[in-house]
Short mmCIF file of C-alpha atoms and ligand atoms in Angstrom, two decimals:
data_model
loop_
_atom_site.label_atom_id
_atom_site.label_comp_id
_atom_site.label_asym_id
_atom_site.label_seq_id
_atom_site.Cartn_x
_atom_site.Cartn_y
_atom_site.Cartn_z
CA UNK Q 1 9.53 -6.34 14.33
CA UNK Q 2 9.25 -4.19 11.35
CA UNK Q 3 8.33 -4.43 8.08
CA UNK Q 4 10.04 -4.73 4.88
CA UNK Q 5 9.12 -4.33 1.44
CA UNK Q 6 10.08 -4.11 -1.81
CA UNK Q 7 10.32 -1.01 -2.77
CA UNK Q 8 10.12 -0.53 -6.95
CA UNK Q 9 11.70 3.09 -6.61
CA UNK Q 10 14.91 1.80 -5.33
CA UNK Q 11 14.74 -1.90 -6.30
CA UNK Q 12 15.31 -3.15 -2.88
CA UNK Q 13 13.28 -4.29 -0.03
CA UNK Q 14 13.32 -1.34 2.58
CA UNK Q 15 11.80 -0.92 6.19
CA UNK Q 16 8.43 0.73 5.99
CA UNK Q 17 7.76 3.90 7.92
CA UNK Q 18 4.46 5.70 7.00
CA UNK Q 19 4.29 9.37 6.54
CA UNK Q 20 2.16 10.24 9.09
CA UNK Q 21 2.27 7.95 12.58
CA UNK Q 22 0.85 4.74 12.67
CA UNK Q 23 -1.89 5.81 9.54
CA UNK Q 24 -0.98 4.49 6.13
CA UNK Q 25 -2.11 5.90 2.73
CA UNK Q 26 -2.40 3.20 -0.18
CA UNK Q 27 -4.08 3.81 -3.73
CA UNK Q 28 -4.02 0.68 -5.95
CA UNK Q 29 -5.04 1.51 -9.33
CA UNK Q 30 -8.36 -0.02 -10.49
CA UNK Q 31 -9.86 -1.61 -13.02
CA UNK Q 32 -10.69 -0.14 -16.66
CA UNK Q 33 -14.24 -1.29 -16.14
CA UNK Q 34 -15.37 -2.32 -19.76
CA UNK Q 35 -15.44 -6.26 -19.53
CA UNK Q 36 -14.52 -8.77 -17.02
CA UNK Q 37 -11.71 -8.53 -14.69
CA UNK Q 38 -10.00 -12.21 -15.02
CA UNK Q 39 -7.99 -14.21 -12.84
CA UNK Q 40 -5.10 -12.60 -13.37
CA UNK Q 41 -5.97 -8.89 -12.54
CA UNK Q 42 -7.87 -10.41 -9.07
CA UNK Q 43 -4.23 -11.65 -8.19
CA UNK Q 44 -3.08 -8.34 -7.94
CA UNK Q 45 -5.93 -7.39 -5.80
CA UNK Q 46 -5.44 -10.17 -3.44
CA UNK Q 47 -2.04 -8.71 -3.26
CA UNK Q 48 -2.88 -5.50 -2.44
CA UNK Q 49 -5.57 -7.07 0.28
CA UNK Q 50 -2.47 -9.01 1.61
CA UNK Q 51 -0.89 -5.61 1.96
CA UNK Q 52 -3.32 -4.00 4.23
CA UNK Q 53 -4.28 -6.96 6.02
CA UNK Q 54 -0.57 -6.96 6.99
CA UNK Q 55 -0.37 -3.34 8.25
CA UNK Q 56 -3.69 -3.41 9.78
CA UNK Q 57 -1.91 -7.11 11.32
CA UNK Q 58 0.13 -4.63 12.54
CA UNK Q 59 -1.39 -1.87 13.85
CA UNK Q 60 -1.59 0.65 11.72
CA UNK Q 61 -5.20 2.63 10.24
CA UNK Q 62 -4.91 2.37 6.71
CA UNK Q 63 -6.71 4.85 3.97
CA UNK Q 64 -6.88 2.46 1.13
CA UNK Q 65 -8.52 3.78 -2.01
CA UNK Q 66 -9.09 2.39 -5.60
CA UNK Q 67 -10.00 4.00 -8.70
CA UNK Q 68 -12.34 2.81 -11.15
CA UNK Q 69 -11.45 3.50 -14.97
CA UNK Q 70 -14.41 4.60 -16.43
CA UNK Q 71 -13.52 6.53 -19.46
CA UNK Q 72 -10.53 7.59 -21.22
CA UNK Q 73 -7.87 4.22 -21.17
CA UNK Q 74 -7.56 4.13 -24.85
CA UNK Q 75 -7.02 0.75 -26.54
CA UNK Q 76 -3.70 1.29 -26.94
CA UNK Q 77 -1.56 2.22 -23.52
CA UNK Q 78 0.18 4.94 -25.54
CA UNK Q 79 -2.77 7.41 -26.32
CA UNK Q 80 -4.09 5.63 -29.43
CA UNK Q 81 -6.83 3.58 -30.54
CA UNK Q 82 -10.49 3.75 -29.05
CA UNK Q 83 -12.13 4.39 -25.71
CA UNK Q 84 -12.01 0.97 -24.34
CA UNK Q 85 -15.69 1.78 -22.92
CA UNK Q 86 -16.90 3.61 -25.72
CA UNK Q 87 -16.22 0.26 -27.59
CA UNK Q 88 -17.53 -1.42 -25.33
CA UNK Q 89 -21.00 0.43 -25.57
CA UNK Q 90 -20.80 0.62 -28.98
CA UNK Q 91 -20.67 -3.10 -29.39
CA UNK Q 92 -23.41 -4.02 -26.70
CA UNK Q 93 -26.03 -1.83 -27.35
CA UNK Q 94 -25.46 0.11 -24.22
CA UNK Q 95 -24.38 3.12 -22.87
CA UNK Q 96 -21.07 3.94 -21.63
CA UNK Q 97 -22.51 4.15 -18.02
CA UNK Q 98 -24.15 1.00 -18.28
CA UNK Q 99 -21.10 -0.76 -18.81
CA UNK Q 100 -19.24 0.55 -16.45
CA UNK Q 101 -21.79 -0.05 -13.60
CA UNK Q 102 -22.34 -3.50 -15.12
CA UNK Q 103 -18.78 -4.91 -14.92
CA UNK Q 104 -17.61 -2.62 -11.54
CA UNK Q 105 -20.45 -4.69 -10.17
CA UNK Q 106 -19.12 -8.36 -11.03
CA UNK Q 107 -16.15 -7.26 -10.32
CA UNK Q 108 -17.10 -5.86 -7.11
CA UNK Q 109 -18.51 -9.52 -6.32
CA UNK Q 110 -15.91 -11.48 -7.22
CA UNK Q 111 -13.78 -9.42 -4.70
CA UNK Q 112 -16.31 -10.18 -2.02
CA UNK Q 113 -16.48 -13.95 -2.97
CA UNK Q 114 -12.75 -13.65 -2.81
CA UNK Q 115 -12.74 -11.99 0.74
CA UNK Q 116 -10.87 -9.33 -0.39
CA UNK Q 117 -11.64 -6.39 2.35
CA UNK Q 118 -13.53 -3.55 0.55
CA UNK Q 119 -11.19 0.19 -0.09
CA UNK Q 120 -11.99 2.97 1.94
CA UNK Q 121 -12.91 4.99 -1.06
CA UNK Q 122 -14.20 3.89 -4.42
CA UNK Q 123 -13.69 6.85 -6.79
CA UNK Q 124 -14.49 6.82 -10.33
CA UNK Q 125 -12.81 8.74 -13.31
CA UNK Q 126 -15.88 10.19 -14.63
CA UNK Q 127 -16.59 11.89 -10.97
CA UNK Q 128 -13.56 13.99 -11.04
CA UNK Q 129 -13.62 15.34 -13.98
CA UNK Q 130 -13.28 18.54 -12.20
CA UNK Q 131 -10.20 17.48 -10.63
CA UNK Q 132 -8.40 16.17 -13.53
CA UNK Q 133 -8.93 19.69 -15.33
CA UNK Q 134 -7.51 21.71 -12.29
CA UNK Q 135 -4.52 19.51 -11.89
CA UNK Q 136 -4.01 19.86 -16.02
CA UNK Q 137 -4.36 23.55 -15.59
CA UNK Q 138 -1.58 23.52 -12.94
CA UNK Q 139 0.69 21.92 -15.25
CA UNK Q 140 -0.16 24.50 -17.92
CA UNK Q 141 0.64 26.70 -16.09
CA UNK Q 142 4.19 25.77 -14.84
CA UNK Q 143 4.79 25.40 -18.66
CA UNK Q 144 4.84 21.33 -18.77
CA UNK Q 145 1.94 21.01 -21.52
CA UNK Q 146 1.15 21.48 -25.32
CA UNK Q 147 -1.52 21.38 -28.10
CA UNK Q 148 -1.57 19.24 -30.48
CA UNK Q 149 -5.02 18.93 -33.24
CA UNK Q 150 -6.04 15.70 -30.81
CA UNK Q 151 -5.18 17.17 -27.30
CA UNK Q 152 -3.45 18.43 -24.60
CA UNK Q 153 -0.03 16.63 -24.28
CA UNK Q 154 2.39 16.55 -21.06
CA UNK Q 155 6.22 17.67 -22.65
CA UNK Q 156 8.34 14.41 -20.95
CA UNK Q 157 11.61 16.36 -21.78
CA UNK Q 158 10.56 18.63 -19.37
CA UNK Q 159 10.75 16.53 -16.34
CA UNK Q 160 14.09 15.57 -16.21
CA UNK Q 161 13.96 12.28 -14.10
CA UNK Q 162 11.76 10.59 -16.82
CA UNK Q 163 11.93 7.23 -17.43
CA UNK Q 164 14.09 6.62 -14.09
CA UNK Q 165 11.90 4.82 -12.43
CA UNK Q 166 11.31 2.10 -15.05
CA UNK Q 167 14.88 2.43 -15.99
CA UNK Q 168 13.84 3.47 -19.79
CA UNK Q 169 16.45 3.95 -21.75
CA UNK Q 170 14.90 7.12 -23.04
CA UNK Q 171 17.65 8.06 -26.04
CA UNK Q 172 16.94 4.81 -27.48
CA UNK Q 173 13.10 5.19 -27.23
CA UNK Q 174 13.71 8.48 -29.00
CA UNK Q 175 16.13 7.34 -31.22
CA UNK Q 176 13.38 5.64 -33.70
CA UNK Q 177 12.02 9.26 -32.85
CA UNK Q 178 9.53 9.68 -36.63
CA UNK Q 179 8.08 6.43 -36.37
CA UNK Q 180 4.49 6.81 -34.71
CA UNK Q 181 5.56 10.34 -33.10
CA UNK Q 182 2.86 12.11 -34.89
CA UNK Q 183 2.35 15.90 -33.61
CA UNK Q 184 3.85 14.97 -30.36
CA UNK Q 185 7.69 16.37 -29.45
CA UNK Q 186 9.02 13.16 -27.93
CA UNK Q 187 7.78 9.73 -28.19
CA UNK Q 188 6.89 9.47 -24.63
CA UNK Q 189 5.00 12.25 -24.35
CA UNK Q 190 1.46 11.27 -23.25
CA UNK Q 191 -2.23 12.96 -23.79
CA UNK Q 192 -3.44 14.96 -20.70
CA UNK Q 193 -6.43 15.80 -22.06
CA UNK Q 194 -8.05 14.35 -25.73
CA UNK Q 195 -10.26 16.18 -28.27
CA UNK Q 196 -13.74 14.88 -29.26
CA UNK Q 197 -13.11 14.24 -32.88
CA UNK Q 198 -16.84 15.36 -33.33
CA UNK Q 199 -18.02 16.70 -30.46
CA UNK Q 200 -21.84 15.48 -29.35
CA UNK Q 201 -20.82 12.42 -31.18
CA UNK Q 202 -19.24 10.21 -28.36
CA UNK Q 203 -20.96 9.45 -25.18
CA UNK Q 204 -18.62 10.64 -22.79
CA UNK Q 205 -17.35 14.25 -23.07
CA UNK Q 206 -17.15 17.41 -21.33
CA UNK Q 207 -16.06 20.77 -21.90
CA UNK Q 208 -12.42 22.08 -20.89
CA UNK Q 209 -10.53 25.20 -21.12
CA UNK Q 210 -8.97 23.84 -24.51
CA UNK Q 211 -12.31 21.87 -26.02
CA UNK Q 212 -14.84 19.40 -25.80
CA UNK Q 213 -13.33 16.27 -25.03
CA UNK Q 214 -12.18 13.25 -22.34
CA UNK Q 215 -9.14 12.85 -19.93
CA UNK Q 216 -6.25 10.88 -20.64
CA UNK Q 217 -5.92 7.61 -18.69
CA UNK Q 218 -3.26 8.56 -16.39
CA UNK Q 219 -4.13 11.71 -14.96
CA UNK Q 220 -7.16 10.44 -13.34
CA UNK Q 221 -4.87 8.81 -10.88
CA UNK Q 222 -2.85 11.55 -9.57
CA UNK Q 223 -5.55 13.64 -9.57
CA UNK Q 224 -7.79 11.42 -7.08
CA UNK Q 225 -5.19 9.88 -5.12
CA UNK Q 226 -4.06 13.66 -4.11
CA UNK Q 227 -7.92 14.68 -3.35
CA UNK Q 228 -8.12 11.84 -1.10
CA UNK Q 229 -4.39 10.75 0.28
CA UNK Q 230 -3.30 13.96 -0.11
CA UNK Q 231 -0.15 15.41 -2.56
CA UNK Q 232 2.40 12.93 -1.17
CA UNK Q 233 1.35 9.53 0.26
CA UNK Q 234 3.03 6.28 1.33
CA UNK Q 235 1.80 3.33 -1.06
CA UNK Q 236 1.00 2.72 -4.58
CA UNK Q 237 0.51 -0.57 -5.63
CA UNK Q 238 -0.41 -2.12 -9.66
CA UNK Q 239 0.37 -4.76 -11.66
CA UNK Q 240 4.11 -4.82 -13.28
CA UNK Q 241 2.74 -3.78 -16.66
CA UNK Q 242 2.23 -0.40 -15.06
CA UNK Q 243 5.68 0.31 -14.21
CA UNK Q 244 6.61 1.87 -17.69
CA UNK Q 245 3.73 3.30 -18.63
CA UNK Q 246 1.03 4.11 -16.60
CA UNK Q 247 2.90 4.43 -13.37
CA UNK Q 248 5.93 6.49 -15.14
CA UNK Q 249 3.31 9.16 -16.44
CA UNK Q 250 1.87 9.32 -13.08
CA UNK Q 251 4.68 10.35 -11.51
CA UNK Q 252 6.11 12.90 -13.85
CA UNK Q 253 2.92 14.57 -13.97
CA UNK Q 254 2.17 14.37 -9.83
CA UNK Q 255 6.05 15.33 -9.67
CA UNK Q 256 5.61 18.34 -11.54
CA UNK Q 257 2.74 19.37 -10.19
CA UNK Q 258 3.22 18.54 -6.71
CA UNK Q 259 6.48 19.40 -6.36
CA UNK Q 260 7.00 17.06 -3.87
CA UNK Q 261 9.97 14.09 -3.90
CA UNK Q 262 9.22 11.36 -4.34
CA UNK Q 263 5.19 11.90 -4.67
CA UNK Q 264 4.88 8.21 -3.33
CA UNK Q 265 7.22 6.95 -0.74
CA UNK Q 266 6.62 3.04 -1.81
CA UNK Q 267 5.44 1.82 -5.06
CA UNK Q 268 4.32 -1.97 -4.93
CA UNK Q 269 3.88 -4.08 -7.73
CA UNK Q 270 2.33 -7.37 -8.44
CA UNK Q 271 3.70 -10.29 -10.93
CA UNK Q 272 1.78 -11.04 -13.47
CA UNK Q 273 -0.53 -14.70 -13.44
CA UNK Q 274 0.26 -16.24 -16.47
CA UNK Q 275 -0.89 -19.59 -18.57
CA UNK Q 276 2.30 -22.08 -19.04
CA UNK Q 277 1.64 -20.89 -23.55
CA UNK Q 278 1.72 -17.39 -22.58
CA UNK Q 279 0.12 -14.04 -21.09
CA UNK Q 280 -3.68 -13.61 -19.81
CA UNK Q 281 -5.07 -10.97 -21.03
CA UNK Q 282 -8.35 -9.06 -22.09
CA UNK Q 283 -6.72 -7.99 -25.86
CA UNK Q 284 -5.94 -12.06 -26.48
CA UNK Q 285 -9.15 -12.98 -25.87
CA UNK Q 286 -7.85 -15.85 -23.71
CA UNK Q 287 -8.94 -15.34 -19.81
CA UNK Q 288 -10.53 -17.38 -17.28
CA UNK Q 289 -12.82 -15.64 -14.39
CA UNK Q 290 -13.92 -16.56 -11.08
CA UNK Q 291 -17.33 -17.47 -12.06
CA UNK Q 292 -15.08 -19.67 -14.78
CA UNK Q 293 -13.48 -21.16 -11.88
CA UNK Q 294 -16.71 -21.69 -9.91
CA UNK Q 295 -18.34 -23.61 -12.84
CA UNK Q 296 -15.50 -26.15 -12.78
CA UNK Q 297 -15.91 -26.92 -9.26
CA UNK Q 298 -13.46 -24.23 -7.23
CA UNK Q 299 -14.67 -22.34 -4.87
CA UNK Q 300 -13.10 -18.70 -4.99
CA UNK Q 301 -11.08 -18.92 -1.59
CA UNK Q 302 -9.14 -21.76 -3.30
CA UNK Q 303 -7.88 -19.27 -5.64
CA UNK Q 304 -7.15 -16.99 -2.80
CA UNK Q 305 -5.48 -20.32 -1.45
CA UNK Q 306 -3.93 -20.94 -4.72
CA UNK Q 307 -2.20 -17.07 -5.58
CA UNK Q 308 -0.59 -17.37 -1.54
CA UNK Q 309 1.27 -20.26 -2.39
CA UNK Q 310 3.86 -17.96 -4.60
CA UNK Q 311 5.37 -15.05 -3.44
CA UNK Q 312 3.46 -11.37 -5.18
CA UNK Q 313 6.96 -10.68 -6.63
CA UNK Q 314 6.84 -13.80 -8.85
CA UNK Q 315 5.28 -14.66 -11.67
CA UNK Q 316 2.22 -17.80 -11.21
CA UNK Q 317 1.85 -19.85 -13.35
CA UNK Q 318 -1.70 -20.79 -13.82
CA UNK Q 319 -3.14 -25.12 -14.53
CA UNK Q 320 -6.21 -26.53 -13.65
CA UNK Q 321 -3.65 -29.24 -11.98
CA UNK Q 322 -2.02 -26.62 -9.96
CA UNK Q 323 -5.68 -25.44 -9.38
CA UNK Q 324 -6.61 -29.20 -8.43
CA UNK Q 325 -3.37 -29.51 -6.01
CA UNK Q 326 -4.63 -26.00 -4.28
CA UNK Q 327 -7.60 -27.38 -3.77
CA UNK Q 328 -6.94 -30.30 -2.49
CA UNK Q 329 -4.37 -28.73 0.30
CA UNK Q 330 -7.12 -25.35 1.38
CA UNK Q 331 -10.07 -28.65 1.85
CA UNK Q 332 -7.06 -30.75 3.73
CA UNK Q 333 -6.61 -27.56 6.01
CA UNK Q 334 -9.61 -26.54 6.72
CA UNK Q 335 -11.11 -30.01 7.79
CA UNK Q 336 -7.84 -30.40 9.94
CA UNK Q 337 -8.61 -27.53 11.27
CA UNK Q 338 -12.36 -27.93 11.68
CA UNK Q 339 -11.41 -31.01 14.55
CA UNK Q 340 -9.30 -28.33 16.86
CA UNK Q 341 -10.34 -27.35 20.04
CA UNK Q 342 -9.93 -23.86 21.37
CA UNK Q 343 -7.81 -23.90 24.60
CA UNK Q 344 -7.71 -20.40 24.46
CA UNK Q 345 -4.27 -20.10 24.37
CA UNK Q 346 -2.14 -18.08 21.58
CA UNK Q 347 1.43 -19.97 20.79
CA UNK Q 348 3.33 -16.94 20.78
CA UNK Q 349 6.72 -19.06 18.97
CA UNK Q 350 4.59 -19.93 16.13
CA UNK Q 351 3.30 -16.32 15.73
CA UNK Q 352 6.44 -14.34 16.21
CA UNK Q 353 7.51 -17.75 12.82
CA UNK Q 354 4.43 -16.26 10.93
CA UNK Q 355 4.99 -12.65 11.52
CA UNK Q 356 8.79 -13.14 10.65
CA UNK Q 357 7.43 -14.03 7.25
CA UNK Q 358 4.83 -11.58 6.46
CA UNK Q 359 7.34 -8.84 7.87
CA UNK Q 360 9.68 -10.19 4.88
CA UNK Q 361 8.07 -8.50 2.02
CA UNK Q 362 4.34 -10.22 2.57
CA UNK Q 363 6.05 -13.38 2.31
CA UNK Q 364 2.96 -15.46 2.03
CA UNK Q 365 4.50 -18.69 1.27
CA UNK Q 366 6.28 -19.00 3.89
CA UNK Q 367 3.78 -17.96 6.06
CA UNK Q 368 1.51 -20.43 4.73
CA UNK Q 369 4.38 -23.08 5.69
CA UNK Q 370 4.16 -22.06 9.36
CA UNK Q 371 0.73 -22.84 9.29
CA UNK Q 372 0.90 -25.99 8.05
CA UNK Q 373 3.74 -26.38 10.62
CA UNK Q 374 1.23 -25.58 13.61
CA UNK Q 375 -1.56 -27.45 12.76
CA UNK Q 376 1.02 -31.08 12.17
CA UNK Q 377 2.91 -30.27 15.49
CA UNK Q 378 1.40 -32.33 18.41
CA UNK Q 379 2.31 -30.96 21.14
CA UNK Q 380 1.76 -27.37 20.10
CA UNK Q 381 -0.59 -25.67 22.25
CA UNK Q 382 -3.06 -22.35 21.53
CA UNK Q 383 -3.39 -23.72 17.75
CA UNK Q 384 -7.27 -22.14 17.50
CA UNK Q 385 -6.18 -18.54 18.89
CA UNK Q 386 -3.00 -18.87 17.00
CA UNK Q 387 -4.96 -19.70 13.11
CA UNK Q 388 -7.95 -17.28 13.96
CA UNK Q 389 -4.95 -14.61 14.60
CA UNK Q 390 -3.23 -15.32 11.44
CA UNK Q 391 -6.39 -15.45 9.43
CA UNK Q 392 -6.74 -11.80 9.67
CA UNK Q 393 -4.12 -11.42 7.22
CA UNK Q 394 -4.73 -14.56 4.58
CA UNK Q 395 -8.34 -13.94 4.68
CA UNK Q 396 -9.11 -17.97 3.85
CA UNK Q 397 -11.93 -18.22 6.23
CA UNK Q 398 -9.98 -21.06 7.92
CA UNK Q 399 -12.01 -21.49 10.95
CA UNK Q 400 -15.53 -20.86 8.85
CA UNK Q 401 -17.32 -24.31 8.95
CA UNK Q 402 -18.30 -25.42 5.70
CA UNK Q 403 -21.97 -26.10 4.68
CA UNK Q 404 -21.49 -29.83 3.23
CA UNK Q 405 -23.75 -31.82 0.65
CA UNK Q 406 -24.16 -34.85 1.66
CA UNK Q 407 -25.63 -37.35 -1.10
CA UNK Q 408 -28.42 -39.22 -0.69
CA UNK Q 409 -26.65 -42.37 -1.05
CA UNK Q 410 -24.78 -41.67 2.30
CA UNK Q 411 -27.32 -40.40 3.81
CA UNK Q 412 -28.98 -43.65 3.51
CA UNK Q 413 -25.76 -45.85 4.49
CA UNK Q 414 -25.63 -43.24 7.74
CA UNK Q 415 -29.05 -44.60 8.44
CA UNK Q 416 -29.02 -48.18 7.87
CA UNK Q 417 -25.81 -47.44 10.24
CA UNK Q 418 -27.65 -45.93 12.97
CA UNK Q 419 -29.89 -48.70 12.82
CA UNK Q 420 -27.77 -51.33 12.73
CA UNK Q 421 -26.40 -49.38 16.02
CA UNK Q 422 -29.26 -49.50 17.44
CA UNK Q 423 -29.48 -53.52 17.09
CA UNK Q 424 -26.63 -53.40 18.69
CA UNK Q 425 -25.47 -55.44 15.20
CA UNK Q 426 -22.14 -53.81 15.62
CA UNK Q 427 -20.49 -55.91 13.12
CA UNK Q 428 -22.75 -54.43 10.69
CA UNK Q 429 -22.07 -50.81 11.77
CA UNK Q 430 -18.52 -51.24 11.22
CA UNK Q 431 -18.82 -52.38 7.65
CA UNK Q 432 -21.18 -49.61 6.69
CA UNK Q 433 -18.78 -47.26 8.23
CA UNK Q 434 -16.25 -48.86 5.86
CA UNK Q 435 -18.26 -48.27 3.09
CA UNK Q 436 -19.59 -44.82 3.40
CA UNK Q 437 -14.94 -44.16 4.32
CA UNK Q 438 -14.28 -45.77 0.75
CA UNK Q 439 -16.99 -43.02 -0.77
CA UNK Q 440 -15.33 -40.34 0.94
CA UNK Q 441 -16.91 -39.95 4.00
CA UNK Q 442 -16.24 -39.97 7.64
CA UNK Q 443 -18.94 -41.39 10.06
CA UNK Q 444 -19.04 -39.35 13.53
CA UNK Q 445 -21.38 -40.35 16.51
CA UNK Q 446 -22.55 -37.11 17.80
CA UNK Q 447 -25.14 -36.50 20.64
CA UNK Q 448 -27.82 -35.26 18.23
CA UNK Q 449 -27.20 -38.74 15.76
CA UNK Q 450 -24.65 -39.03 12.90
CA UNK Q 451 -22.83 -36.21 11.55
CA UNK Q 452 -20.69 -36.91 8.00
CA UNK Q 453 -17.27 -34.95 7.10
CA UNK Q 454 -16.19 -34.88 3.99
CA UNK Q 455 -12.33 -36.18 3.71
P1 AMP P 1 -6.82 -3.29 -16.05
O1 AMP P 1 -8.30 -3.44 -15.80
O2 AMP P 1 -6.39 -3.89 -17.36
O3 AMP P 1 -6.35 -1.86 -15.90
O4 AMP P 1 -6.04 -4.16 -14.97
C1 AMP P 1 -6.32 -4.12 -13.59
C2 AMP P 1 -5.11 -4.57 -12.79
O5 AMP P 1 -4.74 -5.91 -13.10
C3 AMP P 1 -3.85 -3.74 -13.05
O6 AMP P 1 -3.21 -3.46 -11.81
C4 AMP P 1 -2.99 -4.63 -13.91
O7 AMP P 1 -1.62 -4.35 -13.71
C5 AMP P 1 -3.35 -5.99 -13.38
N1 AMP P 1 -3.14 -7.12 -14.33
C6 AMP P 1 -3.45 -7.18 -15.64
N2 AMP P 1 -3.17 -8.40 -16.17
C7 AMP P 1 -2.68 -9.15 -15.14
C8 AMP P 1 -2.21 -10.52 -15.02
N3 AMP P 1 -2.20 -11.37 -16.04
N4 AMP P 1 -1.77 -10.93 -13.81
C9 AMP P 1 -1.78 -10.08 -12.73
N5 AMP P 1 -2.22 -8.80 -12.79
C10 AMP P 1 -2.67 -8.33 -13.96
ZN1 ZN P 2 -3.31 4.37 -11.97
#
């Protein structure tokens, strides 16, 4: 069965066929590291975990690699404003390193909480600075560049496919062409390479052929995906936000350079997670994180749960009800699941169901559906095989038993129980067992004593 997905460069879901045989190439760009990563950017990293857990589902080796932003994404997307870490420094008493180590490494724990499967490669912006000048000088050198006072711009009117593959409707853009344009020759022109207004002044800088000074946010990404994937590779994946921006730069630059068409053979993009009033996002201030989530009582997998009930391609709409419901269904599940024997048997017609969904685009919700299916049909045999097999891909840790509290006041109504048992005051028994059901709790007789489940 193959696999289809939606495709950004040609708006349509498409089968997938790697490059190279059966070895896939993915770079998902990273976080700007300078303060938390919410609830919103971890969606589109459970996406992209969906997305290799599906090929590796499926056979294939993947390369996956993510970048970490640690200098140069300006506050503004569109080469303006302040470093975002350099602020960030500035404003906590640190130095630009420290932040970025500080907040790659909650970040890097939320995605283990979240059982997100680690990239192949890390690479940070600051580590290739090297690279990012060499790929720069390459487009100097075909002619695609200019100077400006504040840097080194790439010429957009050069590359004649601009703007295509957000469908920008470029003569409009340029048609307001004074306001904001600045020293630049067309309003979507973007900075390659920035000038230290004083050099020695900001903490991150390094020389260049053309000056002291910082790379521009986008070319860090062609420049390390091509060191590691090579100058033509099979996946991107980002949030939607990236498509005209970001993503656009990084493929008229990698185009140019490269010369190769198209530089990525599938570009992947996440919905945004949004509140029902509006966007989440670091610049409004208003965000929620996972250790946010932990302190009211989720566990992180229920997020995981929560993000697989809606389909990557549309937008989720984030409540602490819809939260609640999530809950409630992943703690349903998994202490269904915890009572199933393994008969070591796979159900092969409830597999080929589940892989019929995750071969449609990473259809998760439906997926999830089949599951739920298995697990309520009686007579279906192999269901232990069949969930640990379909738990490589959703990651939920569905057959992982859970560690329970139990509170002292059950504990005590499991022994008065026991005793009572032991009396042979069965009468008794029963109504304790009652009571500790209406708190909660299920009583089971095991061979070692009691054991209590949580329902
Ligand atoms: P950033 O650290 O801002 O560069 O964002 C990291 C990733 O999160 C990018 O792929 C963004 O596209 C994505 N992202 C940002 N905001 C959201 C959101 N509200 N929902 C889903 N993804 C988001
Ligand atoms: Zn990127």
């Amino acid at each position: 069965m193959v696999l289809k997905i939606y495709n950004t460069l040609s708006r349509k879901k498409e089968n997938f066929k790697p490059l190279h045989k059966d070895f896939v190439g993915i770079y998902s760009c990273g976080p700007t590291v300078y303060w938390y990563q919410h609830i919103g950017n971890l969606r589109t990293y459970i996406f992209s975990d969906i997305l290799k857990r599906v090929l590796k589902y499926k056979g294939f080796k993947v390369n996956h690699v993510i970048n970490i932003t640690d200098v140069g994404h300006l506050t503004s997307d569109a080469d303006s404003g302040e470093d975002k870490i350099e602020k960030a420094a500035q404003k906590e008493h640190k130095s630009a390193q420290e932040i970025a180590e500080h907040y790659f490494s909650v970040f890097d724990k939320d995605l283990q909480k979240l059982n997100i499967i680690q990239p192949d490669i890390w690479c940070k912006a600051t580590e290739h600075i090297k690279e990012q000048i060499e790929l720069i000088k390459i487009l100097e050198k075909k002619g695609y560049t200019y100077k400006t006072s504040d840097g080194i711009y790439f010429d957009t009117s050069k590359f004649k496919d601009y703007g295509k593959f957000a469908k920008l409707d470029i003569k409009g853009l340029q048609a307001g062409k004074r306001v904001g344009l600045g020293e630049k020759i067309n309003k979507t022109d973007f900075a390659l390479w920035k000038f230290s207004e004083e050099p020695g002044k900001r903490m991150q800088e390094w020389n260049s052929p053309w000056g002291v000074g910082f790379p521009g946010w986008h070319i860090e990404c062609s420049a390390m995906s091509s060191k590691y994937l090579g100058e033509q590779f099979d996946i991107h994946t980002g949030g939607i936000d990236h498509i005209p921006i970001h993503h656009t730069n990084e493929i008229a630059q990698s185009e140019c350079a490269f010369e190769k068409k198209p530089w990525v053979k599938f570009w992947m993009h996440g919905e945004f997670l949004t509140f029902k009033d509006g966007k989440m996002s670091k610049s409004s201030g208003k965000i929620l994180t996972i250790s946010d989530l932990e302190e009211k009582g989720f566990k992180p997998l229920v997020y995981r749960y929560f993000c697989l009930t809606t389909h990557y391609r549309k937008q989720l709409i984030f409540s602490m009800e819809n939260l609640e419901s999530a809950k409630n269904s992943y703690e349903r599940l998994k202490n269904i699941i915890s009572e199933i024997e393994n008969d070591k048997k796979l159900n092969e017609k409830y597999l080929e169901e589940f892989e019929n969904a995750i071969n449609d685009d990473l259809d998760m919700p439906n997926a999830l559906q089949v599951l739920w299916k298995l697990i309520r049909d009686e007579e279906a045999e192999g269901k232990f095989e069949t969930i640990k097999k379909m738990d490589e891909v959703f990651g939920l840790k569905l057959l992982e038993k859970e560690k329970i509290k139990i509170p002292a006041e059950i504990k005590k109504l499991a022994d008065e129980r026991e005793n009572a048992r032991k009396n042979k005051d069965w009468k008794k028994a029963d109504e304790l067992r009652d009571k500790i059901l209406k708190k909660g709790y299920q009583i089971l007789d095991g061979k070692e004593g009691w054991e209590v489940k949580k329902i």
